[in-house]
Coordinates of C-alpha atoms in Angstrom, one line a residue:
X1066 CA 31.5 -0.5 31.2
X1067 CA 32.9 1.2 27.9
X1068 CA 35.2 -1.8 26.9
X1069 CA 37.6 0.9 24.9
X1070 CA 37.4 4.0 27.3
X1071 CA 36.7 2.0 30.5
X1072 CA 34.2 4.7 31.6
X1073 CA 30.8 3.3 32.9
X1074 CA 27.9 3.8 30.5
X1075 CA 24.5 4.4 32.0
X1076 CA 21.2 3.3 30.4
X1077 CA 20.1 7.3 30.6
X1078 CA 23.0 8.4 28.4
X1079 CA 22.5 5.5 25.9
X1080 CA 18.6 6.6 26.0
X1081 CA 19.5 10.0 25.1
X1082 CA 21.8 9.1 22.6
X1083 CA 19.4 7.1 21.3
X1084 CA 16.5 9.5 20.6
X1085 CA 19.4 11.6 19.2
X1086 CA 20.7 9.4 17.0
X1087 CA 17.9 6.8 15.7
X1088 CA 14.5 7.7 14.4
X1089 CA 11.3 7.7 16.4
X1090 CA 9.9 5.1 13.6
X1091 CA 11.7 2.3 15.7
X1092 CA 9.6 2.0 18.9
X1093 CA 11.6 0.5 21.5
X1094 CA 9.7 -1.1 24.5
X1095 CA 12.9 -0.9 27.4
X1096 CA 14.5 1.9 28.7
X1097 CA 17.6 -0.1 29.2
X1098 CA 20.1 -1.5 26.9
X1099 CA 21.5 -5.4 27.4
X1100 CA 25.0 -6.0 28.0
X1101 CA 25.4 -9.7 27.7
X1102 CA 22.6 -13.2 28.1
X1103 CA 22.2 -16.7 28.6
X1104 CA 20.0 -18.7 28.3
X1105 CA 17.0 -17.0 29.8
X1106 CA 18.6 -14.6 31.5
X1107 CA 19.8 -10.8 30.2
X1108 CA 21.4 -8.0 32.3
X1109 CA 22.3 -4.8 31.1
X1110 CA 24.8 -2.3 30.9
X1111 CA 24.2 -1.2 35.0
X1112 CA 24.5 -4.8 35.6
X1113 CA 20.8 -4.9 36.2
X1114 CA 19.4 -8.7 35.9
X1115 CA 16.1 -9.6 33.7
X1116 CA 14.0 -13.0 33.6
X1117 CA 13.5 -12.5 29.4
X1118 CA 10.2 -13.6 28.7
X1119 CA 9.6 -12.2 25.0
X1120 CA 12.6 -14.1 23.4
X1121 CA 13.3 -11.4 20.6
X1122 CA 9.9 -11.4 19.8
X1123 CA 9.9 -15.8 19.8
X1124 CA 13.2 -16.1 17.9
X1125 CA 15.0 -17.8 20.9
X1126 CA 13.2 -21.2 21.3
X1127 CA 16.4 -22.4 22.1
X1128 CA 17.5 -19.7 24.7
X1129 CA 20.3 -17.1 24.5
X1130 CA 23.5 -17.9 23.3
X1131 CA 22.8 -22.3 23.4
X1132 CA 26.5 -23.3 23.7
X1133 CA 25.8 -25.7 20.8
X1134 CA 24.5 -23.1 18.9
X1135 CA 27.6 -21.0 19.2
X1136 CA 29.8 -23.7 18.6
X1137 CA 28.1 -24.1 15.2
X1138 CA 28.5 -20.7 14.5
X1139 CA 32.0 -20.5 15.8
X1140 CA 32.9 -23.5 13.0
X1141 CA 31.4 -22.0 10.3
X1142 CA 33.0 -18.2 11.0
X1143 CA 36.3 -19.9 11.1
X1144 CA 35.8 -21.5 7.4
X1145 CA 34.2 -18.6 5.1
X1146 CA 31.5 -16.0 6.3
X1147 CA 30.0 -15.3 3.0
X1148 CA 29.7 -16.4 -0.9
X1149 CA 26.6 -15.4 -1.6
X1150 CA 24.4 -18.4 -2.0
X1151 CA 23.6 -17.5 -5.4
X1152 CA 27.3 -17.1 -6.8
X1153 CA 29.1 -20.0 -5.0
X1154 CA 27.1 -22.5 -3.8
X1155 CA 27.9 -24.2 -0.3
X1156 CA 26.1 -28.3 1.0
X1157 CA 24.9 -26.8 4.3
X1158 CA 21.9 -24.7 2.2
X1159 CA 21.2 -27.9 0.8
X1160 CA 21.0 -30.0 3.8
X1161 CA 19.1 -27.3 5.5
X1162 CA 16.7 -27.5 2.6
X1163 CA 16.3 -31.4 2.9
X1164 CA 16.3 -31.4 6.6
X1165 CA 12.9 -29.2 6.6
X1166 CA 11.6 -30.7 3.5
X1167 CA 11.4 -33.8 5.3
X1168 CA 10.3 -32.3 8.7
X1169 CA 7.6 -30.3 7.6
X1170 CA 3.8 -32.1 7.3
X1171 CA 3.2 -34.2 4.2
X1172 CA 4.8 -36.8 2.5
X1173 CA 4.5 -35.0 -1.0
X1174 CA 7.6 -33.8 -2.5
X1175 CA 8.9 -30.4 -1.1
X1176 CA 11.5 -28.0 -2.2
X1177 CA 12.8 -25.3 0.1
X1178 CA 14.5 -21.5 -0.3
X1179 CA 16.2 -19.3 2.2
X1180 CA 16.0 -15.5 2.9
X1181 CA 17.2 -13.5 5.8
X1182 CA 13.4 -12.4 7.6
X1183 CA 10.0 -13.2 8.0
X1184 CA 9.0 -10.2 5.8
X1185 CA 11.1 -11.5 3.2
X1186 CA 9.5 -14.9 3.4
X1187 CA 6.0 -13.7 3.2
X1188 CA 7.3 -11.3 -0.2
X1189 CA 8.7 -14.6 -1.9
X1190 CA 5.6 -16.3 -0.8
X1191 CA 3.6 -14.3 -2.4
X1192 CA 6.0 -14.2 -5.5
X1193 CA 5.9 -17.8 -5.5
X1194 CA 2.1 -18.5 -5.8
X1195 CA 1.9 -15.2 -8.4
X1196 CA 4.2 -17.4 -10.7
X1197 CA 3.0 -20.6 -10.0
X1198 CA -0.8 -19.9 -10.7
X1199 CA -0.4 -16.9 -12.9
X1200 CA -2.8 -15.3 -10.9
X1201 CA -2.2 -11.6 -8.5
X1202 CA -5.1 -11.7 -6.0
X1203 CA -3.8 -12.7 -2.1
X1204 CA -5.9 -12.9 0.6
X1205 CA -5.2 -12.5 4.1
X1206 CA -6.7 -11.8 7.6
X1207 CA -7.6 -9.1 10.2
X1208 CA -5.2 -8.9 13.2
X1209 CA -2.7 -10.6 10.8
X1210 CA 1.0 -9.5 11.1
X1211 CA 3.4 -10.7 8.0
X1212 CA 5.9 -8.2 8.6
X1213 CA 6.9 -4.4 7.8
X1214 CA 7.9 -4.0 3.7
X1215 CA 5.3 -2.9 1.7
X1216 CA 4.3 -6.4 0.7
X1217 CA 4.1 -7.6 3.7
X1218 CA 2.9 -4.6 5.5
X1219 CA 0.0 -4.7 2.7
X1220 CA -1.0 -8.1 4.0
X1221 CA -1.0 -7.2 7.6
X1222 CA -4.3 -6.7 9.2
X1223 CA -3.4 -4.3 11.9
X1224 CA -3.4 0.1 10.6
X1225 CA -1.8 1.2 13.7
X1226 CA 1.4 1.4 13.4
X1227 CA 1.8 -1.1 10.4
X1228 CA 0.4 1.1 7.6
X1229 CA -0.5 4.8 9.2
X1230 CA 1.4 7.1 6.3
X1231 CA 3.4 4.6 4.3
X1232 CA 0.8 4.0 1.8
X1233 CA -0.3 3.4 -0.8
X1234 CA 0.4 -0.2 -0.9
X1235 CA 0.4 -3.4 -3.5
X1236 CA -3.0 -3.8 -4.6
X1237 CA -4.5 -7.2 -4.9
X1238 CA -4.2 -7.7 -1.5
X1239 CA -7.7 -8.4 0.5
X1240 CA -8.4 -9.0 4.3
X1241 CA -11.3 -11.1 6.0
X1242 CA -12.3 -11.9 9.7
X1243 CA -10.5 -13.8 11.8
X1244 CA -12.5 -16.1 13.7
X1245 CA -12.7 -14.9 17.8
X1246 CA -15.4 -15.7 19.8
X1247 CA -14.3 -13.6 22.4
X1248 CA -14.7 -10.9 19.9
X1249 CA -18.1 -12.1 18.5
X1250 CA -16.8 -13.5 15.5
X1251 CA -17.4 -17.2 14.4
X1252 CA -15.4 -19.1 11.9
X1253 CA -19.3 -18.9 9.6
X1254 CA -18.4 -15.2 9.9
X1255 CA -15.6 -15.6 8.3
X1256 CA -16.3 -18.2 5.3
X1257 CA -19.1 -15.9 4.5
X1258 CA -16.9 -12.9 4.5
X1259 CA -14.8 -14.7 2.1
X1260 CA -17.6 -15.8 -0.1
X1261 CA -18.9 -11.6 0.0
X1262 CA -15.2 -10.5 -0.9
X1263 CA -15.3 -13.4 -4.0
X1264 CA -18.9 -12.1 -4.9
X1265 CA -18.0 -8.6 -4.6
X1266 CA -14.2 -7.5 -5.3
X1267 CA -12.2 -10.5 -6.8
X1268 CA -13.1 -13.7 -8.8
X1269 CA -11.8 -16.7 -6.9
X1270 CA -10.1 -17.6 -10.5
X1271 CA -7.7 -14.5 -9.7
X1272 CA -6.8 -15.2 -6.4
X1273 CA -3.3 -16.9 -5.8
X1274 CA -3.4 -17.4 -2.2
X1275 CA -5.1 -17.5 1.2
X1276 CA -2.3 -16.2 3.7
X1277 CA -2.8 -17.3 7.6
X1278 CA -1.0 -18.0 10.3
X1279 CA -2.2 -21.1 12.7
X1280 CA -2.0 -19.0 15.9
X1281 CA -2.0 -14.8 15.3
X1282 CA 1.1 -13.5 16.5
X1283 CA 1.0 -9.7 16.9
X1284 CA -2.5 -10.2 16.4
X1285 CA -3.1 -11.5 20.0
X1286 CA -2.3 -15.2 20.0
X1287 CA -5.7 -16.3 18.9
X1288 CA -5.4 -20.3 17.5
X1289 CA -7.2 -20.6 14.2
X1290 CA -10.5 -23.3 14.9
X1291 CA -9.8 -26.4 12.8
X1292 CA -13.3 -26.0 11.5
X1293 CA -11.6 -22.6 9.8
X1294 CA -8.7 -24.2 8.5
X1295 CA -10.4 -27.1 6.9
X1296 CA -13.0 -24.8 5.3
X1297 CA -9.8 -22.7 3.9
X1298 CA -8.5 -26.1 2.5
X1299 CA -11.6 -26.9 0.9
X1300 CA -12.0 -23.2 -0.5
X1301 CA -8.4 -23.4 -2.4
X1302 CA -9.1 -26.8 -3.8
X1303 CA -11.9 -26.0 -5.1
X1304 CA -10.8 -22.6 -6.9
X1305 CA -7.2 -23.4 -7.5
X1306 CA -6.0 -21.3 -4.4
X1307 CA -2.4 -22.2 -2.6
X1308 CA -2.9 -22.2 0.8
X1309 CA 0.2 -20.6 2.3
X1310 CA 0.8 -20.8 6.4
X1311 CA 3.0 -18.3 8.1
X1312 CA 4.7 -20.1 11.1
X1313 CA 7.1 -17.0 11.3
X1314 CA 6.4 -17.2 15.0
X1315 CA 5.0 -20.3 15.7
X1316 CA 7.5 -22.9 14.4
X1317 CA 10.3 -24.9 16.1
X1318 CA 8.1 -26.0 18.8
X1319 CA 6.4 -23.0 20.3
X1320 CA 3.5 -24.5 20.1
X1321 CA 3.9 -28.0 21.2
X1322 CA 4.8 -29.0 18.2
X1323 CA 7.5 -28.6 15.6
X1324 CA 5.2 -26.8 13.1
X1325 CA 1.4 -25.2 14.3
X1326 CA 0.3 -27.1 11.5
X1327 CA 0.4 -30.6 12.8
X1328 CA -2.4 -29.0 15.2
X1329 CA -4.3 -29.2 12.1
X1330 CA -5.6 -32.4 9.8
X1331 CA -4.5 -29.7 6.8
X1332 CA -1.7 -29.6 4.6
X1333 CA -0.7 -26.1 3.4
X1334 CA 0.8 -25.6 -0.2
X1335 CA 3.4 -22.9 1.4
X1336 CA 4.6 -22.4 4.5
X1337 CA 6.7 -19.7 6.1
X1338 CA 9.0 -19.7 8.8
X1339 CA 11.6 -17.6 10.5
X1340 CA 12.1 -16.3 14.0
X1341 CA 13.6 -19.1 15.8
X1342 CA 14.6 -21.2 12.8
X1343 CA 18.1 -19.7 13.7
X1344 CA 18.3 -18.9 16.9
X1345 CA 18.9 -15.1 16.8
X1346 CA 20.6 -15.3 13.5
X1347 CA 18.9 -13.7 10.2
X1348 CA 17.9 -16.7 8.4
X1349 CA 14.2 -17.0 6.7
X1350 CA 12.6 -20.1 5.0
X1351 CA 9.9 -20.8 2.6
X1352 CA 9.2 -24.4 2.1
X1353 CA 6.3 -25.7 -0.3
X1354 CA 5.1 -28.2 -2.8
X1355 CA 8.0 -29.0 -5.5
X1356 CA 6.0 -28.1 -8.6
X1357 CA 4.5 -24.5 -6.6
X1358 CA 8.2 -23.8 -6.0
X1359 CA 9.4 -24.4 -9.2
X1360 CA 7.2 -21.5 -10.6
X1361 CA 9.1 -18.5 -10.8
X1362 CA 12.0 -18.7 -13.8
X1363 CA 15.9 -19.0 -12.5
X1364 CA 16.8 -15.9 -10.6
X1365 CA 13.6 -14.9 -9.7
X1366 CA 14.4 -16.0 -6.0
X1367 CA 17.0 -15.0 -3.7
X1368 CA 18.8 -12.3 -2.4
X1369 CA 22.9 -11.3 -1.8
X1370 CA 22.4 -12.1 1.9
X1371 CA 19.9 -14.9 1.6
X1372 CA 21.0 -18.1 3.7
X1373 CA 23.9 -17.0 4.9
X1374 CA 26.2 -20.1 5.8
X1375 CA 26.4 -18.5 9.8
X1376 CA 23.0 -18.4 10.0
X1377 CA 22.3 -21.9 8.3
X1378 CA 25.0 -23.2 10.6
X1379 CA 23.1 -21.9 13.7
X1380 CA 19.5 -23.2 12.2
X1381 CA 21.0 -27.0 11.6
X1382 CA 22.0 -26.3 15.4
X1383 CA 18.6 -25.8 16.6
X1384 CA 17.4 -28.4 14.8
X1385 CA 19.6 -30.6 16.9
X1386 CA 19.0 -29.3 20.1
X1387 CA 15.1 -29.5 19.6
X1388 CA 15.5 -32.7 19.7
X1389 CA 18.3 -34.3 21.4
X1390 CA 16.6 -31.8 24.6
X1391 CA 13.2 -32.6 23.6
X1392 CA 12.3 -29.3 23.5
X1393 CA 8.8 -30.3 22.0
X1394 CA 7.7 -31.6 25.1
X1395 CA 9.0 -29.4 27.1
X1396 CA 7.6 -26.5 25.6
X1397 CA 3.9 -28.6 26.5
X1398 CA 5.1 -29.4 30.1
X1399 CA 6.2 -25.6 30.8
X1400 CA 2.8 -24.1 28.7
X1401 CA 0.9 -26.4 31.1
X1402 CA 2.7 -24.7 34.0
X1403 CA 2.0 -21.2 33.4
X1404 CA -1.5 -21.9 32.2
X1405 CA -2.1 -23.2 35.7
X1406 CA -0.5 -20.0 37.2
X1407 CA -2.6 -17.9 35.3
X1408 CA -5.9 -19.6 36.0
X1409 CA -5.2 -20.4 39.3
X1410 CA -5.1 -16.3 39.5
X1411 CA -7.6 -15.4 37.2
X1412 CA -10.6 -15.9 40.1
X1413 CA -8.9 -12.8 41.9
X1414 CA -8.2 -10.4 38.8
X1415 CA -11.4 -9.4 37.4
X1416 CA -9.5 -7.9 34.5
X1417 CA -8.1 -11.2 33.6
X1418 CA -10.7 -12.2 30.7
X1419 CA -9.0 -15.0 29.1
X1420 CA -6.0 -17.4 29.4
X1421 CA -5.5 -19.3 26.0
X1422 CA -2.5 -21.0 23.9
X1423 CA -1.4 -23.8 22.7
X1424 CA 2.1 -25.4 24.2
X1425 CA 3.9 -22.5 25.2
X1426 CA 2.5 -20.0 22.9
X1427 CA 0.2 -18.7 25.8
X1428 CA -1.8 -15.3 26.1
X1429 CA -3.6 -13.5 28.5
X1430 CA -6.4 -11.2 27.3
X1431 CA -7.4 -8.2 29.5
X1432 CA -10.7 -6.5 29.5
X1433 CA -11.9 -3.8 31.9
X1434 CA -14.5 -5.6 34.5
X1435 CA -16.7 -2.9 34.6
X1436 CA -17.4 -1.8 30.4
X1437 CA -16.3 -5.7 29.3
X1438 CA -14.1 -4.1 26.7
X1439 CA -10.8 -4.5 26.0
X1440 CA -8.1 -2.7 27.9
X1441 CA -4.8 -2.4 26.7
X1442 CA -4.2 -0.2 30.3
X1443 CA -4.9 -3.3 32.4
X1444 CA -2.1 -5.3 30.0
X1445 CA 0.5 -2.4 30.3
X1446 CA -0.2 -2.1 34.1
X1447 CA 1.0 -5.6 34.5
X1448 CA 3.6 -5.5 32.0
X1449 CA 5.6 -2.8 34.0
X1450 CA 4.5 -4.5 37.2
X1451 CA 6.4 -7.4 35.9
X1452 CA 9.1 -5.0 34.5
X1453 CA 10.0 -3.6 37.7
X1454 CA 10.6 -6.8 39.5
X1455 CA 12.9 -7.9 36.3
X1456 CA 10.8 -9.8 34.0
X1457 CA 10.3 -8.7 30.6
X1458 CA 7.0 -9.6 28.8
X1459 CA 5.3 -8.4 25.6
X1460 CA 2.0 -7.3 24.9
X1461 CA -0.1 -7.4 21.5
X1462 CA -3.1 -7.5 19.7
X1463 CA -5.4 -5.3 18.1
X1464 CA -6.4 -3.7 20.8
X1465 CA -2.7 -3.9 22.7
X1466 CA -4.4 -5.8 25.5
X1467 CA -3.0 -9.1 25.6
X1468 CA -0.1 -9.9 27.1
X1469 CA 2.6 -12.6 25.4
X1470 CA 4.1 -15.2 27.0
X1471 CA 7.8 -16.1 24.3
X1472 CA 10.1 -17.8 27.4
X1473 CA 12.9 -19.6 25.8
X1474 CA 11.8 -23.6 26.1
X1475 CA 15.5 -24.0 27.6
X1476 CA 14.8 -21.8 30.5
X1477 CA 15.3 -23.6 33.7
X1478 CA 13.2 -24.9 36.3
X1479 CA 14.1 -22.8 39.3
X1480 CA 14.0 -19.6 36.8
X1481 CA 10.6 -20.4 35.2
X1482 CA 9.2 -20.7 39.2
X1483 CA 10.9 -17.5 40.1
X1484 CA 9.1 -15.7 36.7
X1485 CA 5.8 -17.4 37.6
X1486 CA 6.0 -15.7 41.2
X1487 CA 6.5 -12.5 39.6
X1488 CA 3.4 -12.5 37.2
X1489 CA 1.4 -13.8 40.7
X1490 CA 1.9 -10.5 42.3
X1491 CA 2.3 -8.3 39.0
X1492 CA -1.6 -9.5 38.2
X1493 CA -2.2 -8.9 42.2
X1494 CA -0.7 -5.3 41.6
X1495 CA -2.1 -4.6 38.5

C-alpha cells in the first residue's frame, strides 16, 4: 500500500520501474521488494512472508530491527544526526574505538578508525600499511572478495562481475591460491605460489601487506587451514609484511566467535570489519597495532560521513546485545543444527558435495554427480526451491555453486525449525 496515494503497489510494477529507472550494473537477486521486518522475518509490499536467511549479505547478526538496537538509534537521532567526525568531535567514536581495541585479539596496544563500508575499510587498510612501511606492493588471494572501488575491486580475486570492463586497476596488487582441497589445492600450493610471485614479480622488501580473510566470503565460505595462517605470519615477520585480516563478513560472532581470528593462534597487524558491526547501519572499522595506525600524517584518514554518531550508536548496541543474549554461543548451537540437517540429507542428494563452516557461517558446495564438477545449476535449483516456499538464501563462490547460510543469530527456535524443513524438501526437489 502507497502510504501517500493509498493505491496498492505490486512487486511487477516496482520491477518494471526498476529496470526503468536503475542501471543493470546493480544485480538484484528478488523479484519482490520488502515492506517492513523483524527479526528474521521480512514481507513485502503484497504482504507476502519470507524466512530471511542471507541477513543483508551477514550484516544482521543481530536480526532486523533488534528493539535495542533502534532504541539506540532512536536516542542518538533525537540529539544531533551529523558533525562530521572530523570537524566536531563526539565520545561515542571514542568509546567505540576503545571498546574494539580491547575486544579484538592481542594484548598489544591498538588504535581504531571508522568509515562507512567494507570497501572503504579495505582502501584505508591498504593506505595504512603503504604509510606505515613505506612500501606499495599488497598481496591478496584467489576467490577473495574486498569490495567493489577500484582498490578494492583490484584486490578481489573473482573477474566476473568484479572487474569485467572497469579496468585498468591499481597496480601493485598481486593474487595467490587459496588453499581448497576440494579444489585440489593445498596450503604447500599456496606458500609456494607466494615464494614464485616474491621470486618472480615483487621483492618481499616492497610488499606492504598480505590481505585475507579467515573464512572467504563471496569466495564460497572456504576457512583458511591454520597451517596457512601461521605460514602467512611467519612470512610477514620475516620480510617486514603487516598482516591484515578482513572480517568484513565474519565478525560479531558469525563464526562462533566474536572475531574469525580467535580460530587462529595468529595475531594480525590490521583487521577489517564491517557488515554487522552496525546492524544495518553504514558504519566500517579498521582496528590495528598503535604504531601501524599512526602511519599516515593527520588528515590522511577519514571521510565526511565516516562514523556517523547513528551508526556508532547502533554498533555500541550490538555490542551489547552480543553479549547480554550470548549470541556467540548461540550462533555455535544453531550452526550445529543446520549442519546436522544438511548431513543428515546429504546421503540422498548426490549433488550435495560438501557441508562445511564454522559456527554459523555454514556452506553447502554442489557438484554435478555425474562429471564431479562444480554446478552452480544444482545451487540455483535449490535456491529457488527454497525461494518459493519463502526462504531466501544466497549463493556464492567462484563457480556460483555454493549456497550461503547468513540467518540472523536472533532468529527463533520455532522459525529456524520451520527454515530447516524447507531446505529438507528444497534439496529433495532440487
Amino acid at each position: 500500500m502507497n502510504k501517500v496515494t493509498d493505491t496498492l503497489i505490486s512487486n511487477q510494477d516496482l520491477h518494471q520501474r526498476r529496470l526503468a529507472a536503475t542501471p543493470r550494473g546493480i544485480g538484484v537477486m528478488a523479484d519482490f521488494f520488502i515492506d517492513r521486518a523483524l527479526n528474521a522475518e521480512v514481507w513485502d509490499v503484497e504482504g507476502r512472508r519470507y524466512i530471511d536467511f542471507a541477513g543483508g549479505i551477514a550484516v544482521l547478526n543481530t536480526g532486523h530491527r533488534h528493539p535495542k538496537l533502534v532504541a539506540a538509534v532512536e536516542a542518538q537521532l533525537a540529539r544531533f544526526t551529523h558533525t562530521c567526525y572530523q570537524v566536531l568531535p563526539y565520545e561515542s567514536y571514542v568509546t567505540l574505538a576503545e571498546r574494539i581495541n580491547a575486544l579484538t585479539p592481542g594484548t598489544h596496544a591498538k588504535k581504531t578508525c571508522f568509515f562507512s563500508s567494507g570497501a572503504e575499510a579495505a582502501e584505508n587498510a591498504v593506505k595504512i600499511a603503504r604509510a606505515s612501511t613505506g612500501r606499495p606492493g599488497v598481496i591478496a588471494f584467489s576467490g577473495a572478495f574486498h569490495g567493489r572501488t577500484l582498490m578494492a575491486s583490484a584486490l578481489t580475486g573473482k573477474v566476473v562481475p568484479y572487474k569485467v570492463g572497469f579496468g585498468p586497476f591499481p597496480s601493485d596488487v598481486y593474487h595467490v591460491p587459496f588453499p581448497i582441497d576440494l579444489h585440489g589445492v593445498s596450503v604447500e600450493d599456496s606458500i609456494n605460489a607466494l615464494h614464485t610471485l616474491f621470486k618472480s614479480d615483487i621483492d618481499p622488501k616492497r610488499v606492504a601487506a598480505i590481505m585475507i580473510e579467515p573464512v572467504q566470503g563471496e569466495g564460497g565460505f572456504y576457512i583458511a587451514p591454520p597451517a596457512l595462517m601461521q605460514a602467512l605470519r611467519n612470512e610477514c615477520d620475516e620480510h617486514g609484511i603487516l598482516l591484515v585480516f578482513d572480517e568484513v563478513q565474519t565478525g560479531f560472532g558469525r563464526t562462533g566467535k566474536l572475531f574469525a581470528a580467535e580460530h587462529y593462534d595468529v595475531i594480525p597487524d590490521i583487521m577489517l570489519m564491517a557488515k554487522s558491526l552496525a546492524g544495518g547501519m553504514t558504519l566500517s572499522a579498521v582496528c590495528g597495532k598503535a604504531e601501524v595506525m599512526d602511519g599516515p600524517l593527520p588528515g590522511g584518514l577519514g571521510g565526511t560521513y565516516a562514523g556517523n554518531p547513528l551508526a556508532i550508536a547502533a554498533a555500541h548496541a550490538v555490542i551489547d546485545i552480543l553479549e547480554e543474549e550470548q549470541l556467540i554461543k548461540r550462533a555455535n548451537d544453531l550452526g550445529q543444527k543446520l549442519t546436522a540437517r544438511l548431513k543428515s540429507a546429504q546421503s540422498k542428494v548426490t549433488a550435495l558435495k560438501d557441508i562445511r563452516g564454522l559456527g554459523s557461517m555454514i556452506a553447502a558446495e554442489f557438484f554435478d554427480p555425474v562429471t564431479n564438477q562444480p554446478s552452480s545449476d544444482a545451487a540455483k535449483r535449490v535456491q529457488q526451491a527454497a525461494l518459493e516456499e519463502g526462504l531466501i538464501l544466497l549463493t556464492c563462490g567462484v563457480y556460483a555453486n555454493v549456497i550461503r547460510f547468513l540467518y540472523p543469530l536472533t532468529t527463533e527456535d520455532q522459525i529456524f525449525d520451520e527454515a530447516l524443513d524447507i531446505i529438507d524438501r528444497a534439496l529433495a526437489k532440487a
